[in-house]
Short mmCIF file of C-alpha atoms in Angstrom, two decimals:
data_model
loop_
_atom_site.label_atom_id
_atom_site.label_comp_id
_atom_site.label_asym_id
_atom_site.label_seq_id
_atom_site.Cartn_x
_atom_site.Cartn_y
_atom_site.Cartn_z
CA UNK G 1 6.47 -1.75 76.59
CA UNK G 2 7.05 1.13 74.83
CA UNK G 3 10.81 0.96 73.22
CA UNK G 4 12.82 2.12 70.57
CA UNK G 5 11.88 0.64 67.09
CA UNK G 6 8.58 -1.06 68.77
CA UNK G 7 5.33 -1.04 66.73
CA UNK G 8 2.73 1.04 68.13
CA UNK G 9 -1.00 1.62 66.46
CA UNK G 10 -2.19 5.01 67.01
CA UNK G 11 -5.56 7.10 66.17
CA UNK G 12 -5.62 10.17 64.23
CA UNK G 13 -8.59 11.66 62.92
CA UNK G 14 -11.03 8.80 61.63
CA UNK G 15 -8.39 6.56 60.97
CA UNK G 16 -6.04 3.85 62.84
CA UNK G 17 -2.18 4.20 61.38
CA UNK G 18 0.91 2.11 62.39
CA UNK G 19 4.18 3.61 62.92
CA UNK G 20 7.48 2.36 64.91
CA UNK G 21 8.87 4.46 67.84
CA UNK G 22 12.02 6.02 66.57
CA UNK G 23 12.63 7.97 69.76
CA UNK G 24 12.20 8.18 73.18
CA UNK G 25 13.45 11.16 75.95
CA UNK G 26 12.58 11.97 79.97
CA UNK G 27 12.27 15.18 80.62
CA UNK G 28 11.12 16.72 83.78
CA UNK G 29 10.64 13.20 85.08
CA UNK G 30 7.87 12.65 82.30
CA UNK G 31 8.41 10.02 79.65
CA UNK G 32 8.18 11.06 75.86
CA UNK G 33 8.28 9.24 72.10
CA UNK G 34 8.16 10.36 68.50
CA UNK G 35 6.42 7.78 66.23
CA UNK G 36 8.30 7.35 62.72
CA UNK G 37 4.92 8.01 60.68
CA UNK G 38 3.53 10.83 62.80
CA UNK G 39 5.05 13.79 61.76
CA UNK G 40 2.45 17.29 61.84
CA UNK G 41 4.15 20.15 60.86
CA UNK G 42 7.28 19.26 58.95
CA UNK G 43 8.31 18.63 62.96
CA UNK G 44 9.16 16.44 65.68
CA UNK G 45 6.05 15.60 67.51
CA UNK G 46 6.69 14.66 70.94
CA UNK G 47 3.86 12.27 72.23
CA UNK G 48 3.19 12.19 76.51
CA UNK G 49 3.46 8.86 77.84
CA UNK G 50 0.00 9.11 79.25
CA UNK G 51 -1.35 8.91 75.39
CA UNK G 52 -0.72 5.24 75.55
CA UNK G 53 -4.01 3.43 76.40
CA UNK G 54 -6.23 6.84 75.09
CA UNK G 55 -4.96 6.93 71.12
CA UNK G 56 -1.59 5.09 71.19
CA UNK G 57 -1.74 1.28 71.43
CA UNK G 58 0.49 -1.85 71.37
CA UNK G 59 -1.70 -4.00 69.17
CA UNK G 60 -4.35 -2.91 66.28
CA UNK G 61 -6.83 -5.03 68.28
CA UNK G 62 -6.38 -2.28 71.50
CA UNK G 63 -6.79 0.50 68.81
CA UNK G 64 -9.95 -0.92 67.39
CA UNK G 65 -11.53 -0.77 70.84
CA UNK G 66 -10.91 2.41 71.64
CA UNK G 67 -11.39 4.00 68.14
CA UNK G 68 -14.36 6.41 68.66
CA UNK G 69 -13.91 7.14 72.10
CA UNK G 70 -12.92 10.97 70.97
CA UNK G 71 -9.48 10.47 71.52
CA UNK G 72 -6.65 11.19 68.74
CA UNK G 73 -3.79 12.36 68.49
CA UNK G 74 -3.50 16.36 67.20
CA UNK G 75 -4.66 16.18 63.39
CA UNK G 76 -3.28 19.62 62.85
CA UNK G 77 -0.61 22.66 63.28
CA UNK G 78 -2.85 24.81 65.66
CA UNK G 79 -0.30 27.41 66.76
#
């Protein structure tokens, strides 16, 4: 379950990273969250709930099982 200060594991490029959920918001009926160790371009990077199970996981084992499937959080600022 997603909760503030809960530990999550995420795929970032060719690495599995670990961090804590630092904030959660609901916007237009959709849930978004921040991970304290995931910062791109020196700004907050809100992650959609739909990334859970694709590039964000609740255990390291889950992250390793999904590693290499082509899913990753963005690794750069592309704007």
